[in-house]
Amino acid sequence: MKFEFLEDLVKKVYASDLTDKQKKIFEKILYNTFTKTIKEDENGLYIITGDIEAMWLRDSSLQVLPLIYVDHKEANYILKKTLERQFFYLRIDSYANSFNQEANGRHWSDSDNCLSDWVWERKYEIDSIAFVFFLLNKYIEKTSDRSILNNNLDLIDKLLNQIILEQDHSKSSYYFIRKNNWPNDQLENKGFGRETKEIGLTWSAFRPSDDACYYNYNIPGNILLFLELEELGKYLEDERIKNKSLNLSKTIRKAVYEKAVFEDEEFGKIFAYEIDGLGNKLLIDDANLPNLLSLKYFGLDDQIAKNTRAFVLSEKNPYFYQGTYAKGLGSSHTKEGHVWHIALLTEVLITDDIDKKKELLNIIEKTDGGSYLMHEGFDVNNPNDFTREFFSWANSMYVLAILQIVAN
């Protein structure tokens, strides 16, 4: 697909004081994202994640997110048609995380259980739903168009009920079985996951990395969810659904602050990454969004969030790596010592210090592996050792960061 606004954005960025290479990276990434990943059909826009021919609910939300900075009818059209596609998929399977363009029966693994021909992968990740709400809220805020919201009230009600059901996963029928030897792809207890106690948080099988949760209350996912449920409540006119959304937001928020905050002797009170409600906790952070690092971008920047940010950007976080070319967050999804461009770009988005933004962009510029594109993870001591040549989520994060700078 071709869009008129792309050339205008390139001109705007080329008129900025970014480095020549940063401008060229922006141009290549922009056209790569909006000409190579998007297809349109009767169900909206189908947006592949890059080198995998499937559409993720989370990834697609972030792939079009830069368009909130673009004042053009085509940008609004892309946002709307992306949302239409996402709601179309959620009607098919509200537990799935990624989908095919058509009901062709293609799957990441044919050994998975309960697969529709539309579903590429059925990993239940609470951030998938949270990100659709996030994009919907951003779209309404930008355009004042509530048609997608009003046309999907029944589905939104169903999603809220699902989130409520998963506050006690013992009542849920969802389980995930995949027959391979990769521990991060498995749920214990015959696919139902480790034991959890009902405490007000909502259960997630997998993280935004698509790796299995160790403890199944993922805190950044729950935080993004309660923030977006509160925002969604501002736009809902149906009083019953509005109250359900707002009450659920309050319940999850309360549980996060009462059950997922722990004292660190160096950093003070911080959020855990995962808990189980039984007293167990995981004090880490992962490069994939939503994560604890990104909370400020999504609207939570209290003292606990600030303390947590300091913790996750320290050696106390086992997925914080530093080397010759970079320091930042990696993931259990990639090799040790690999920092993610997504994580570095998150730092660009959350810092108010323009010099720090420029410093991070300079690091990113020098770690593209000579491709003028963003990647998944790269070795902090050898940026030419990277994963995923075509990773549109990371590319769009670069566009988002640049447009945030240029727009201000």
mmCIF file of N, CA, C and O in Angstrom, residues 12 41 72 81 139 170 190 221 235 277 283 321 336 343 359 387:
data_model
loop_
_atom_site.group_PDB
_atom_site.id
_atom_site.type_symbol
_atom_site.label_atom_id
_atom_site.label_comp_id
_atom_site.label_asym_id
_atom_site.label_seq_id
_atom_site.Cartn_x
_atom_site.Cartn_y
_atom_site.Cartn_z
ATOM 1 N N LYS A 12 9.868 16.361 6.930
ATOM 2 C CA LYS A 12 9.888 16.977 8.256
ATOM 3 C C LYS A 12 11.104 16.515 9.050
ATOM 4 O O LYS A 12 11.778 17.322 9.708
ATOM 5 N N ASP A 41 -8.099 -5.941 3.316
ATOM 6 C CA ASP A 41 -9.174 -6.765 2.772
ATOM 7 C C ASP A 41 -10.478 -6.357 3.447
ATOM 8 O O ASP A 41 -10.543 -5.335 4.151
ATOM 9 N N HIS A 72 -3.243 13.508 9.511
ATOM 10 C CA HIS A 72 -3.592 13.235 8.116
ATOM 11 C C HIS A 72 -4.720 12.206 8.097
ATOM 12 O O HIS A 72 -4.748 11.275 8.917
ATOM 13 N N LYS A 81 -8.808 1.105 10.633
ATOM 14 C CA LYS A 81 -8.873 -0.197 9.981
ATOM 15 C C LYS A 81 -8.059 -1.254 10.737
ATOM 16 O O LYS A 81 -8.378 -2.451 10.676
ATOM 17 N N TYR A 139 -6.966 6.294 19.629
ATOM 18 C CA TYR A 139 -7.702 6.655 18.412
ATOM 19 C C TYR A 139 -8.868 7.589 18.741
ATOM 20 O O TYR A 139 -9.064 8.611 18.062
ATOM 21 N N SER A 170 -8.663 -20.900 38.292
ATOM 22 C CA SER A 170 -9.168 -22.245 38.556
ATOM 23 C C SER A 170 -10.561 -22.455 37.957
ATOM 24 O O SER A 170 -10.989 -23.601 37.749
ATOM 25 N N LYS A 190 -0.361 -29.677 33.339
ATOM 26 C CA LYS A 190 -1.143 -30.079 32.163
ATOM 27 C C LYS A 190 -1.640 -28.894 31.348
ATOM 28 O O LYS A 190 -2.721 -28.927 30.768
ATOM 29 N N GLY A 221 1.599 -6.056 32.678
ATOM 30 C CA GLY A 221 0.379 -6.295 31.916
ATOM 31 C C GLY A 221 -0.853 -5.860 32.687
ATOM 32 O O GLY A 221 -1.780 -5.254 32.127
ATOM 33 N N TYR A 235 -14.961 6.949 27.855
ATOM 34 C CA TYR A 235 -15.597 6.979 26.540
ATOM 35 C C TYR A 235 -16.862 6.120 26.462
ATOM 36 O O TYR A 235 -17.670 6.297 25.550
ATOM 37 N N GLY A 277 0.351 -14.520 44.068
ATOM 38 C CA GLY A 277 -0.656 -14.345 45.104
ATOM 39 C C GLY A 277 -0.429 -15.223 46.310
ATOM 40 O O GLY A 277 -1.139 -15.120 47.319
ATOM 41 N N LEU A 283 11.546 -10.604 40.657
ATOM 42 C CA LEU A 283 12.038 -9.228 40.565
ATOM 43 C C LEU A 283 12.993 -9.129 39.379
ATOM 44 O O LEU A 283 14.209 -9.289 39.514
ATOM 45 N N TYR A 321 21.956 -5.827 30.613
ATOM 46 C CA TYR A 321 23.281 -6.155 30.095
ATOM 47 C C TYR A 321 24.013 -4.875 29.686
ATOM 48 O O TYR A 321 23.394 -3.896 29.252
ATOM 49 N N GLU A 336 21.731 -14.472 26.266
ATOM 50 C CA GLU A 336 22.335 -13.621 27.285
ATOM 51 C C GLU A 336 23.279 -12.621 26.623
ATOM 52 O O GLU A 336 23.997 -12.945 25.676
ATOM 53 N N ALA A 343 13.876 -1.850 23.887
ATOM 54 C CA ALA A 343 14.145 -1.351 25.237
ATOM 55 C C ALA A 343 14.884 -0.015 25.195
ATOM 56 O O ALA A 343 14.574 0.903 25.969
ATOM 57 N N GLU A 359 21.811 10.852 23.137
ATOM 58 C CA GLU A 359 22.818 9.843 23.472
ATOM 59 C C GLU A 359 22.314 8.440 23.113
ATOM 60 O O GLU A 359 23.034 7.631 22.515
ATOM 61 N N THR A 387 19.366 -10.682 16.153
ATOM 62 C CA THR A 387 18.251 -11.544 15.756
ATOM 63 C C THR A 387 17.189 -10.707 15.056
ATOM 64 O O THR A 387 16.957 -9.561 15.410
#
